[in-house]
Short mmCIF file of C-alpha atoms in Angstrom, two decimals:
data_model
loop_
_atom_site.label_atom_id
_atom_site.label_comp_id
_atom_site.label_asym_id
_atom_site.label_seq_id
_atom_site.Cartn_x
_atom_site.Cartn_y
_atom_site.Cartn_z
CA MET A 1 -72.92 -89.30 -82.19
CA GLU A 2 -73.82 -88.40 -78.57
CA SER A 3 -77.58 -88.06 -78.07
CA ARG A 4 -79.06 -84.83 -76.69
CA GLU A 5 -80.18 -86.49 -73.42
CA SER A 6 -76.81 -88.18 -72.92
CA LYS A 7 -75.08 -84.87 -73.57
CA ARG A 8 -77.25 -83.09 -71.02
CA LEU A 9 -76.66 -85.79 -68.39
CA THR A 10 -72.90 -85.51 -68.92
CA THR A 11 -73.19 -81.73 -68.59
CA LEU A 12 -75.14 -82.03 -65.32
CA LEU A 13 -72.46 -84.35 -63.93
CA GLU A 14 -69.71 -81.88 -64.83
CA LEU A 15 -71.69 -78.98 -63.37
CA SER A 16 -72.30 -80.88 -60.14
CA GLN A 17 -68.58 -81.57 -59.79
CA ALA A 18 -67.72 -77.93 -60.55
CA LEU A 19 -70.12 -76.62 -57.89
CA SER A 20 -69.13 -79.12 -55.19
CA GLY A 21 -65.39 -79.00 -55.80
CA THR A 22 -64.76 -75.69 -54.02
CA LEU A 23 -66.34 -73.27 -51.56
CA ASN A 24 -65.41 -70.35 -53.84
CA LEU A 25 -68.86 -69.65 -55.33
CA LYS A 26 -67.73 -67.09 -57.91
CA HIS A 27 -65.08 -69.46 -59.28
CA SER A 28 -67.61 -72.33 -59.41
CA LEU A 29 -70.18 -70.24 -61.27
CA HIS A 30 -67.61 -69.14 -63.86
CA ARG A 31 -66.77 -72.79 -64.44
CA VAL A 32 -70.48 -73.67 -64.84
CA LEU A 33 -70.95 -70.98 -67.51
CA GLU A 34 -67.79 -72.10 -69.35
CA ILE A 35 -69.14 -75.68 -69.45
CA LEU A 36 -72.46 -74.43 -70.88
CA GLU A 37 -70.60 -72.58 -73.61
CA ALA A 38 -68.34 -75.53 -74.46
CA ARG A 39 -71.03 -78.24 -74.47
CA HIS A 40 -74.18 -76.40 -75.59
CA GLY A 41 -72.92 -73.41 -77.56
CA MET A 42 -74.29 -70.71 -75.28
CA VAL A 43 -73.22 -67.38 -76.85
CA ARG A 44 -73.10 -65.66 -73.47
CA SER A 45 -74.51 -66.28 -70.04
CA ALA A 46 -74.77 -64.69 -66.61
CA VAL A 47 -75.74 -65.58 -63.04
CA THR A 48 -77.43 -62.64 -61.33
CA LEU A 49 -77.95 -62.76 -57.55
CA LEU A 50 -79.98 -60.68 -55.14
CA ARG A 51 -77.77 -58.89 -52.60
CA GLU A 52 -78.45 -57.21 -49.26
CA ASP A 53 -79.20 -53.87 -50.98
CA SER A 54 -82.21 -55.61 -52.67
CA GLU A 55 -80.58 -55.06 -56.08
CA LEU A 56 -79.63 -57.73 -58.60
CA HIS A 57 -75.90 -57.87 -59.35
CA ILE A 58 -74.07 -60.04 -61.90
CA GLU A 59 -72.16 -62.59 -59.78
CA ALA A 60 -70.57 -64.44 -62.69
CA SER A 61 -70.70 -64.15 -66.47
CA ASN A 62 -69.28 -65.57 -69.68
CA GLY A 63 -69.00 -63.48 -72.85
CA ILE A 64 -69.86 -60.17 -71.16
CA SER A 65 -67.43 -57.24 -71.05
CA PRO A 66 -66.12 -55.85 -67.71
CA GLU A 67 -68.34 -52.78 -68.16
CA GLY A 68 -71.37 -54.99 -68.75
CA GLN A 69 -70.61 -57.02 -65.64
CA ARG A 70 -71.26 -53.92 -63.52
CA ALA A 71 -74.92 -53.81 -64.62
CA GLN A 72 -77.53 -53.80 -61.85
CA TYR A 73 -81.30 -54.39 -61.87
CA ARG A 74 -84.12 -53.70 -59.48
CA ILE A 75 -86.66 -56.41 -58.74
CA GLY A 76 -89.35 -56.27 -61.42
CA GLU A 77 -87.12 -54.33 -63.83
CA GLY A 78 -86.48 -55.85 -67.26
CA ILE A 79 -86.60 -59.56 -68.01
CA THR A 80 -84.19 -60.52 -65.20
CA GLY A 81 -86.03 -58.42 -62.61
CA ARG A 82 -89.38 -59.89 -63.62
CA VAL A 83 -88.09 -63.47 -63.40
CA VAL A 84 -86.83 -62.83 -59.87
CA GLU A 85 -90.07 -61.08 -58.91
CA SER A 86 -92.36 -63.80 -60.26
CA GLY A 87 -90.17 -66.87 -59.74
CA LYS A 88 -91.12 -68.03 -63.25
CA PRO A 89 -88.92 -68.42 -66.37
CA ILE A 90 -89.21 -66.13 -69.39
CA VAL A 91 -88.34 -67.12 -72.96
CA VAL A 92 -87.58 -64.50 -75.62
CA PRO A 93 -87.26 -66.31 -79.00
CA ARG A 94 -86.12 -63.14 -80.86
CA ALA A 95 -84.08 -60.95 -78.54
CA SER A 96 -83.59 -58.09 -81.01
CA SER A 97 -87.30 -57.19 -81.01
CA GLU A 98 -88.06 -57.60 -77.30
CA PRO A 99 -88.71 -54.19 -75.60
CA LEU A 100 -88.36 -55.63 -72.07
CA LEU A 101 -84.70 -56.51 -72.68
CA LEU A 102 -82.82 -53.53 -71.24
CA ASN A 103 -79.48 -54.52 -72.85
CA ARG A 104 -77.49 -53.05 -69.94
CA ALA A 105 -74.98 -55.88 -69.79
CA VAL A 106 -74.84 -56.56 -73.55
CA GLN A 107 -76.24 -55.07 -76.77
CA ARG A 108 -78.51 -57.46 -78.68
CA LYS A 109 -79.99 -55.11 -81.32
CA ASN A 110 -78.76 -54.75 -84.89
CA LEU A 111 -76.79 -57.99 -84.69
CA LYS A 112 -75.98 -60.04 -87.78
CA ASP A 113 -77.22 -63.27 -86.15
CA GLU A 114 -80.50 -63.33 -84.24
CA LEU A 115 -80.37 -64.52 -80.64
CA SER A 116 -82.81 -66.19 -78.29
CA TYR A 117 -82.76 -65.24 -74.61
CA ILE A 118 -83.90 -67.54 -71.82
CA CYS A 119 -83.95 -66.55 -68.16
CA VAL A 120 -84.85 -68.95 -65.32
CA PRO A 121 -85.12 -68.24 -61.57
CA ILE A 122 -82.55 -69.46 -59.05
CA MET A 123 -84.38 -70.72 -55.97
CA GLU A 124 -83.15 -71.22 -52.42
CA GLY A 125 -85.95 -73.32 -50.97
CA ARG A 126 -89.12 -71.39 -51.92
CA LYS A 127 -87.34 -68.04 -52.12
CA THR A 128 -86.03 -66.61 -55.40
CA VAL A 129 -82.45 -65.42 -54.88
CA GLY A 130 -81.38 -64.72 -58.44
CA ALA A 131 -81.60 -65.70 -62.10
CA LEU A 132 -79.65 -67.62 -64.73
CA GLY A 133 -79.83 -65.95 -68.15
CA VAL A 134 -78.39 -67.33 -71.42
CA ASP A 135 -78.15 -66.09 -75.00
CA MET A 136 -78.45 -68.83 -77.66
CA ARG A 137 -78.39 -68.67 -81.45
CA PHE A 138 -81.91 -68.47 -82.82
CA LYS A 139 -83.33 -71.71 -84.24
CA LYS A 140 -86.88 -72.01 -85.54
CA ASP A 141 -87.17 -75.62 -84.47
CA ARG A 142 -85.67 -75.17 -80.97
CA ASP A 143 -87.61 -76.99 -78.25
CA TYR A 144 -87.80 -74.13 -75.74
CA GLU A 145 -89.79 -76.17 -73.22
CA GLN A 146 -87.06 -78.81 -72.91
CA THR A 147 -84.34 -76.14 -72.84
CA VAL A 148 -86.11 -74.33 -69.97
CA LYS A 149 -86.40 -77.60 -68.02
CA PHE A 150 -82.69 -78.25 -68.54
CA LEU A 151 -81.74 -74.73 -67.42
CA ARG A 152 -84.02 -74.97 -64.38
CA VAL A 153 -82.19 -78.09 -63.25
CA ILE A 154 -78.91 -76.17 -63.57
CA ALA A 155 -80.46 -73.24 -61.69
CA GLY A 156 -81.42 -75.71 -58.95
CA PHE A 157 -77.79 -76.79 -58.65
CA ILE A 158 -76.75 -73.14 -58.45
CA GLY A 159 -79.41 -72.46 -55.79
CA GLN A 160 -77.98 -75.23 -53.62
CA ALA A 161 -74.47 -73.81 -54.06
CA VAL A 162 -75.71 -70.32 -53.12
CA ARG A 163 -77.39 -71.76 -50.02
CA VAL A 164 -74.18 -73.51 -48.94
CA GLU A 165 -72.16 -70.34 -49.62
CA ARG A 166 -74.50 -68.22 -47.49
CA LEU A 167 -74.54 -70.78 -44.68
CA VAL A 168 -70.73 -70.78 -44.69
CA GLN A 169 -70.68 -66.97 -44.69
CA ALA A 170 -73.18 -66.82 -41.81
CA GLU A 171 -71.20 -69.40 -39.83
CA THR A 172 -67.96 -67.55 -40.57
CA LYS A 173 -69.46 -64.26 -39.36
CA LYS A 174 -70.75 -66.01 -36.24
CA LEU A 175 -67.33 -67.53 -35.54
CA GLN A 176 -65.63 -64.19 -36.18
CA ALA A 177 -68.04 -62.48 -33.78
CA GLU A 178 -67.47 -65.19 -31.17
CA ASN A 179 -63.72 -64.93 -31.70
CA THR A 180 -63.85 -61.15 -31.23
CA GLN A 181 -65.97 -61.58 -28.11
CA LEU A 182 -63.58 -64.20 -26.70
CA ARG A 183 -60.61 -61.95 -27.39
CA GLU A 184 -62.31 -59.08 -25.61
CA GLU A 185 -63.13 -61.36 -22.67
CA LEU A 186 -59.51 -62.51 -22.57
CA ARG A 187 -58.30 -58.94 -22.81
CA GLU A 188 -60.57 -57.98 -19.89
CA ARG A 189 -59.68 -61.08 -17.91
CA TYR A 190 -55.94 -60.55 -18.25
CA ASP A 191 -56.00 -56.75 -17.99
CA PHE A 192 -53.47 -56.12 -15.24
CA SER A 193 -55.80 -53.47 -13.78
CA ASN A 194 -58.14 -56.38 -12.86
CA MET A 195 -55.40 -58.42 -11.23
CA ILE A 196 -55.70 -59.03 -7.51
CA GLY A 197 -53.09 -57.74 -5.11
CA GLY A 198 -52.25 -54.29 -3.79
CA SER A 199 -49.04 -55.04 -1.90
CA GLY A 200 -45.91 -53.02 -2.65
CA GLY A 201 -44.31 -55.89 -4.58
CA MET A 202 -47.33 -56.33 -6.84
CA ARG A 203 -47.68 -52.60 -7.47
CA GLN A 204 -44.13 -52.67 -8.80
CA VAL A 205 -45.06 -55.62 -11.06
CA TYR A 206 -48.02 -53.64 -12.47
CA GLU A 207 -45.74 -50.67 -13.19
CA GLN A 208 -43.32 -52.94 -15.05
CA ILE A 209 -46.14 -54.47 -17.12
CA ALA A 210 -47.28 -50.99 -18.13
CA GLN A 211 -43.70 -50.04 -19.08
CA VAL A 212 -42.97 -53.07 -21.28
CA ALA A 213 -46.40 -53.99 -22.76
CA GLY A 214 -46.24 -51.47 -25.59
CA THR A 215 -42.77 -52.54 -26.76
CA ASN A 216 -41.39 -55.57 -28.63
CA THR A 217 -38.76 -56.28 -25.97
CA SER A 218 -38.17 -59.84 -24.75
CA VAL A 219 -39.35 -60.30 -21.17
CA LEU A 220 -38.08 -62.74 -18.53
CA ILE A 221 -40.57 -63.40 -15.70
CA ARG A 222 -39.04 -64.83 -12.52
CA GLY A 223 -40.65 -66.16 -9.41
CA GLU A 224 -41.40 -69.29 -7.42
CA SER A 225 -43.78 -71.94 -8.71
CA GLY A 226 -47.42 -70.92 -8.28
CA THR A 227 -46.87 -67.15 -8.13
CA GLY A 228 -48.75 -66.47 -11.40
CA LYS A 229 -46.03 -66.08 -14.03
CA GLU A 230 -48.33 -67.19 -16.86
CA LEU A 231 -50.93 -64.66 -15.73
CA ILE A 232 -48.34 -61.89 -16.02
CA ALA A 233 -47.37 -63.11 -19.51
CA HIS A 234 -51.03 -62.96 -20.57
CA ALA A 235 -51.35 -59.47 -19.08
CA ILE A 236 -48.36 -58.25 -21.12
CA HIS A 237 -49.76 -59.76 -24.33
CA TYR A 238 -53.34 -58.48 -23.93
CA SER A 239 -52.13 -55.02 -22.93
CA SER A 240 -50.01 -54.74 -26.10
CA SER A 241 -50.72 -53.97 -29.74
CA ARG A 242 -50.40 -57.74 -30.38
CA SER A 243 -53.55 -58.53 -28.38
CA LYS A 244 -55.53 -59.55 -31.51
CA LYS A 245 -52.78 -61.95 -32.58
CA PRO A 246 -52.11 -65.44 -31.15
CA PHE A 247 -50.77 -66.12 -27.67
CA VAL A 248 -48.94 -69.45 -27.86
CA LYS A 249 -47.71 -71.17 -24.69
CA VAL A 250 -45.01 -73.84 -24.55
CA SER A 251 -44.05 -75.61 -21.33
CA CYS A 252 -40.39 -76.52 -21.78
CA ALA A 253 -40.49 -78.82 -18.74
CA ALA A 254 -43.49 -80.81 -20.00
CA LEU A 255 -41.98 -81.79 -23.36
CA PRO A 256 -39.26 -84.45 -23.72
CA GLU A 257 -35.87 -83.31 -25.03
CA THR A 258 -36.46 -85.27 -28.24
CA LEU A 259 -39.67 -83.36 -29.01
CA ILE A 260 -39.04 -79.81 -27.82
CA GLU A 261 -37.14 -78.73 -30.95
CA SER A 262 -39.76 -80.07 -33.37
CA GLU A 263 -42.54 -78.44 -31.30
CA LEU A 264 -40.83 -75.05 -31.32
CA PHE A 265 -39.59 -74.96 -34.92
CA GLY A 266 -41.75 -77.56 -36.73
CA TYR A 267 -40.55 -80.11 -39.26
CA GLU A 268 -40.76 -81.07 -42.92
CA LYS A 269 -42.28 -84.25 -44.30
CA GLY A 270 -39.79 -87.11 -43.96
CA ALA A 271 -37.56 -85.21 -41.49
CA PHE A 272 -37.65 -88.28 -39.23
CA THR A 273 -39.53 -91.55 -38.85
CA GLY A 274 -43.23 -90.76 -38.44
CA ALA A 275 -43.03 -87.28 -40.02
CA GLN A 276 -45.71 -88.00 -42.64
CA SER A 277 -46.49 -84.36 -43.39
CA ARG A 278 -45.16 -80.87 -42.74
CA LYS A 279 -45.94 -79.43 -39.32
CA MET A 280 -45.74 -75.78 -38.32
CA GLY A 281 -43.84 -75.04 -35.13
CA ARG A 282 -45.01 -72.86 -32.24
CA PHE A 283 -42.92 -69.91 -33.45
CA GLU A 284 -44.80 -69.97 -36.78
CA LEU A 285 -48.17 -70.34 -35.06
CA ALA A 286 -47.39 -67.29 -32.93
CA GLU A 287 -46.55 -65.12 -35.96
CA GLY A 288 -47.34 -61.49 -35.16
CA GLY A 289 -48.36 -62.39 -31.60
CA THR A 290 -46.58 -63.66 -28.51
CA ILE A 291 -44.86 -66.96 -27.75
CA PHE A 292 -44.53 -67.77 -24.04
CA LEU A 293 -41.83 -70.28 -23.08
CA ASP A 294 -42.57 -71.42 -19.54
CA GLU A 295 -39.85 -73.08 -17.44
CA ILE A 296 -37.12 -71.87 -19.82
CA GLY A 297 -34.53 -73.07 -17.31
CA ASP A 298 -35.36 -76.69 -18.25
CA LEU A 299 -34.49 -76.20 -21.93
CA ASN A 300 -31.68 -78.51 -23.12
CA LEU A 301 -28.41 -77.00 -24.38
CA THR A 302 -28.95 -78.08 -28.00
CA THR A 303 -32.27 -76.26 -28.25
CA GLN A 304 -30.78 -73.29 -26.39
CA VAL A 305 -28.32 -72.80 -29.28
CA LYS A 306 -31.14 -72.71 -31.84
CA LEU A 307 -33.25 -70.41 -29.68
CA LEU A 308 -30.29 -68.03 -29.38
CA ARG A 309 -30.09 -67.83 -33.18
CA VAL A 310 -33.82 -67.10 -33.38
CA LEU A 311 -33.40 -64.21 -30.94
CA GLN A 312 -30.37 -62.84 -32.76
CA GLU A 313 -31.36 -63.33 -36.41
CA ARG A 314 -35.19 -63.49 -36.05
CA GLU A 315 -35.22 -66.52 -38.35
CA PHE A 316 -35.02 -70.34 -38.29
CA GLU A 317 -35.48 -73.48 -40.41
CA ARG A 318 -37.85 -76.35 -39.76
CA LEU A 319 -36.31 -79.72 -38.91
CA GLY A 320 -35.30 -81.41 -42.15
CA GLY A 321 -35.86 -78.22 -44.16
CA THR A 322 -33.72 -75.60 -45.87
CA GLU A 323 -36.28 -72.80 -46.19
CA THR A 324 -35.46 -69.88 -43.87
CA ILE A 325 -38.53 -68.60 -42.03
CA LYS A 326 -38.65 -65.07 -40.68
CA ILE A 327 -40.51 -64.48 -37.43
CA LYS A 328 -42.16 -61.44 -35.91
CA ALA A 329 -43.42 -63.03 -32.71
CA ARG A 330 -42.58 -61.51 -29.35
CA LEU A 331 -40.83 -63.78 -26.86
CA ILE A 332 -41.78 -63.95 -23.18
CA THR A 333 -40.04 -66.50 -20.97
CA ALA A 334 -40.53 -67.57 -17.37
CA THR A 335 -38.62 -69.67 -14.85
CA ASN A 336 -38.56 -70.54 -11.16
CA LYS A 337 -34.90 -71.57 -11.33
CA ASP A 338 -31.75 -69.69 -10.38
CA LEU A 339 -30.41 -69.08 -13.89
CA GLU A 340 -27.22 -67.47 -12.61
CA ASN A 341 -26.43 -70.67 -10.70
CA ALA A 342 -27.36 -72.74 -13.79
CA ILE A 343 -24.82 -70.74 -15.83
CA THR A 344 -22.15 -71.53 -13.24
CA GLU A 345 -23.05 -75.23 -13.38
CA GLY A 346 -22.94 -75.18 -17.19
CA THR A 347 -26.61 -76.16 -17.74
CA PHE A 348 -27.66 -72.78 -19.16
CA ARG A 349 -25.91 -70.68 -21.79
CA GLU A 350 -24.69 -67.32 -20.58
CA ASP A 351 -25.18 -65.64 -23.99
CA LEU A 352 -28.80 -66.84 -24.12
CA TYR A 353 -29.36 -65.57 -20.58
CA TYR A 354 -28.34 -62.04 -21.57
CA ARG A 355 -30.59 -62.23 -24.64
CA LEU A 356 -33.58 -63.26 -22.53
CA ASN A 357 -32.92 -60.99 -19.56
CA VAL A 358 -33.48 -57.71 -21.42
CA PHE A 359 -36.43 -56.80 -19.19
CA SER A 360 -36.92 -58.86 -16.04
CA ILE A 361 -40.05 -58.97 -13.86
CA PHE A 362 -39.83 -60.61 -10.43
CA ILE A 363 -43.07 -61.82 -8.82
CA PRO A 364 -42.73 -61.92 -5.02
CA PRO A 365 -43.84 -65.11 -3.22
CA LEU A 366 -47.15 -65.03 -1.37
CA ARG A 367 -45.47 -65.13 2.06
CA GLU A 368 -44.02 -61.70 1.24
CA ARG A 369 -47.42 -60.39 0.17
CA LYS A 370 -49.42 -60.78 3.39
CA PRO A 371 -51.83 -57.91 2.51
CA ASP A 372 -52.84 -59.82 -0.65
CA ILE A 373 -53.80 -63.07 1.09
CA MET A 374 -57.31 -61.99 2.15
CA ALA A 375 -58.04 -60.26 -1.18
CA LEU A 376 -57.10 -63.46 -3.04
CA THR A 377 -59.02 -65.57 -0.52
CA ASP A 378 -62.20 -63.52 -1.04
CA TYR A 379 -61.82 -63.84 -4.83
CA PHE A 380 -61.35 -67.63 -4.72
CA LEU A 381 -64.18 -68.01 -2.17
CA ASP A 382 -66.60 -66.14 -4.44
CA LYS A 383 -65.38 -68.04 -7.53
CA TYR A 384 -65.76 -71.55 -6.10
CA THR A 385 -68.93 -70.78 -4.16
CA ARG A 386 -70.61 -69.95 -7.47
CA GLU A 387 -68.90 -72.79 -9.34
CA HIS A 388 -69.98 -75.44 -6.84
CA ASN A 389 -73.40 -73.86 -6.15
CA LYS A 390 -72.77 -73.27 -2.43
CA SER A 391 -74.07 -70.52 -0.12
CA ILE A 392 -70.93 -69.78 1.91
CA LYS A 393 -70.94 -66.23 3.24
CA ARG A 394 -67.63 -65.82 5.04
CA ILE A 395 -64.55 -67.32 6.71
CA SER A 396 -64.31 -67.56 10.48
CA THR A 397 -61.74 -65.54 12.43
CA PRO A 398 -59.66 -68.61 13.51
CA ALA A 399 -59.57 -69.79 9.86
CA ILE A 400 -58.42 -66.32 8.76
CA ASP A 401 -55.65 -66.43 11.38
CA MET A 402 -54.55 -69.81 10.02
CA LEU A 403 -54.46 -68.46 6.46
CA MET A 404 -52.47 -65.40 7.51
CA SER A 405 -49.93 -67.32 9.63
CA TYR A 406 -49.16 -70.03 7.04
CA HIS A 407 -46.00 -69.64 4.92
CA TRP A 408 -47.53 -70.81 1.58
CA PRO A 409 -44.69 -72.68 -0.13
CA GLY A 410 -47.01 -73.34 -3.10
CA ASN A 411 -47.93 -69.64 -3.30
CA VAL A 412 -51.18 -68.50 -4.98
CA ARG A 413 -51.80 -71.91 -6.54
CA GLU A 414 -51.73 -73.56 -3.10
CA LEU A 415 -54.05 -70.90 -1.67
CA GLU A 416 -56.53 -71.43 -4.49
CA ASN A 417 -56.52 -75.20 -3.99
CA ALA A 418 -56.97 -74.74 -0.21
CA ILE A 419 -60.02 -72.51 -0.67
CA GLU A 420 -61.59 -74.79 -3.28
CA ARG A 421 -61.16 -77.76 -0.94
CA ALA A 422 -62.69 -75.81 1.94
CA VAL A 423 -65.70 -74.81 -0.17
CA LEU A 424 -66.26 -78.41 -1.24
CA ILE A 425 -66.26 -79.92 2.28
CA CYS A 426 -68.05 -77.04 4.02
CA ASP A 427 -71.69 -77.95 4.73
CA GLY A 428 -72.69 -74.61 6.26
CA ASN A 429 -72.35 -70.98 5.34
CA VAL A 430 -69.09 -70.32 7.22
CA ILE A 431 -65.67 -71.83 6.55
CA HIS A 432 -63.95 -72.86 9.80
CA GLY A 433 -60.40 -73.92 10.50
CA HIS A 434 -61.21 -77.65 10.26
CA HIS A 435 -62.28 -77.13 6.65
CA LEU A 436 -58.77 -76.04 5.66
CA PRO A 437 -56.10 -78.55 4.55
CA PRO A 438 -54.18 -80.37 7.33
CA THR A 439 -50.96 -78.56 6.40
CA LEU A 440 -52.51 -75.32 7.64
CA GLN A 441 -53.69 -76.93 10.88
CA THR A 442 -50.33 -78.23 12.08
CA ALA A 443 -47.78 -75.93 13.69
CA GLU A 444 -44.87 -77.94 12.28
CA ALA A 445 -46.04 -77.48 8.66
CA SER A 446 -46.71 -73.77 9.04
CA GLY A 447 -43.55 -73.00 10.98
CA THR A 448 -45.61 -71.50 13.83
CA ILE A 449 -44.96 -74.03 16.59
CA VAL A 450 -45.31 -72.53 20.06
CA LYS A 451 -45.30 -73.98 23.60
CA VAL A 452 -48.67 -73.46 25.27
CA SER A 453 -50.54 -75.33 27.97
CA LEU A 454 -53.71 -77.31 27.31
CA GLY A 455 -55.70 -74.83 29.40
CA ASP A 456 -54.44 -71.86 27.38
CA SER A 457 -55.21 -73.65 24.10
CA VAL A 458 -58.76 -74.48 25.23
CA ALA A 459 -59.27 -70.91 26.45
CA SER A 460 -58.02 -69.50 23.15
CA TYR A 461 -60.34 -71.76 21.16
CA GLU A 462 -63.29 -70.88 23.42
CA LYS A 463 -62.60 -67.16 23.01
CA ASP A 464 -62.47 -67.53 19.20
CA LEU A 465 -65.84 -69.32 19.23
CA ILE A 466 -67.44 -66.55 21.34
CA VAL A 467 -65.96 -63.79 19.16
CA ASP A 468 -67.21 -65.56 16.03
CA ALA A 469 -70.74 -65.89 17.52
CA LEU A 470 -70.79 -62.23 18.54
CA LYS A 471 -69.75 -61.22 15.01
CA THR A 472 -72.60 -63.29 13.61
CA THR A 473 -75.18 -61.74 15.97
CA THR A 474 -73.70 -58.21 15.71
CA GLY A 475 -72.92 -58.12 19.43
CA ASN A 476 -76.25 -59.48 20.70
CA CYS A 477 -75.25 -61.63 23.72
CA SER A 478 -78.66 -63.29 24.07
CA ARG A 479 -78.65 -64.52 20.46
CA ALA A 480 -74.96 -65.46 20.67
CA ALA A 481 -75.70 -67.61 23.75
CA ARG A 482 -78.47 -69.45 21.88
CA LEU A 483 -76.13 -69.93 18.90
CA LEU A 484 -73.54 -71.54 21.21
CA SER A 485 -76.20 -73.63 23.04
CA THR A 486 -75.45 -72.04 26.41
CA THR A 487 -77.11 -69.52 28.78
CA GLU A 488 -76.70 -65.77 28.59
CA ARG A 489 -75.34 -65.76 32.16
CA VAL A 490 -72.56 -68.21 31.29
CA LEU A 491 -71.75 -66.26 28.10
CA ASN A 492 -71.56 -62.95 29.99
CA TYR A 493 -69.20 -64.58 32.48
CA LYS A 494 -66.94 -65.79 29.64
CA VAL A 495 -67.07 -62.38 27.91
CA LYS A 496 -65.94 -60.70 31.11
CA LYS A 497 -63.27 -63.40 31.73
CA TYR A 498 -61.69 -62.97 28.28
CA GLY A 499 -62.10 -59.19 28.18
CA ILE A 500 -64.24 -59.18 25.03
CA ASP A 501 -65.85 -55.86 24.12
CA CYS A 502 -69.29 -56.72 22.72
CA SER A 503 -69.98 -53.13 21.62
CA ARG A 504 -67.39 -53.29 18.84
CA PHE A 505 -69.46 -55.94 17.05
CA ARG A 506 -72.63 -53.84 17.02
CA LYS A 507 -73.60 -51.90 13.90
#
């Protein structure tokens, strides 16, 4: 015959396992009350917790009807309310004759068998957060003191579970708030109205984004490497109704042919050597959102066939699986390759091309967007000046001329790298030509080679220095002379020689 102490220890072990086995507090509490009924003959029981409205609500119960479970108590009201208010247990040996029992959850009067009611506080640290109440069959010789101690231990377990539950809820709310904030920041960051560039080619791109963003149409973004195709894909996603859903990017060129299919469509456990568990593919991860396939022109023919089926049927199977998975993700693709030429060469499927090329957006190269160069330069200068804690105010006129005359084969990406490099090596507050990469400083690299004499080159450089000094001093020749470590007489001679109008630099 199991002793009372042994029985209680076994019960506490089971209760501990029930409360720690899941983060679902309501389910855990129901299990706790079922164990109390099975092992200790509790007629009915309830866990009542204090909610944000400062009212006590039944969180879990055993032996109480659905109507009774809706009972609520104010702090200090009835036995339960008084236990929560005082933080001390209350024992009612004969429940039928106790006036403080409100009997909202269950009727205890006029019963055939007398009941005893015990209610103990549930503590979270030093704060009372609820109560555990149990109905037991009345026994004259019952040791109420030991029973209260036992129930208080159980209430302590429940208090710890409540604390963990509330910590998880608080952390979840915090993460949800951070997630919402990040999504809003991303939406603002990739809002095409905040994109830089006012040239005719870019204005057409903005119009196309506005036209297609609100639809579910597949989009093909074309343009040279470094023109900002991924930025356009983000702008389409965050300007659409899918903005709160995932944006999943896949670089087709970065993944080996043997892995691209499993990355896109996922695989089942045992599909191949090393597949120890099921893995969701990128199409599944992007469910309801957008999947962006960059460098689509590098996709192998085998995967092209499967991608074509996904576009046509809106469904696929994982590698090694037979379950058909429906998808609702929007597809955006990008490439810097000549797909028409690839079709001719047999490296890209013509039927897939027509499926992808429903709505095409072409991003012009930077060399065809000369008006955008200085706007982008100013943006990158401000960005990297703050990032690297520098105090650079402007770019000199000769350096601007170099930026404007260069042909930018690497497009916006190359311009960004050039400005970051210049910011890093600049030790003053003005970026000069010698701070720019060597490719911008050589006529052969920029395609601007001209035949000039040494004297003309020196004169041109001298004129640029004087113009830059006059800009800095707002046309004050005396200060400009001191800045150039020369006399005002010599400077005035040079100004007259080069035909420089000082008045145009004055405010």
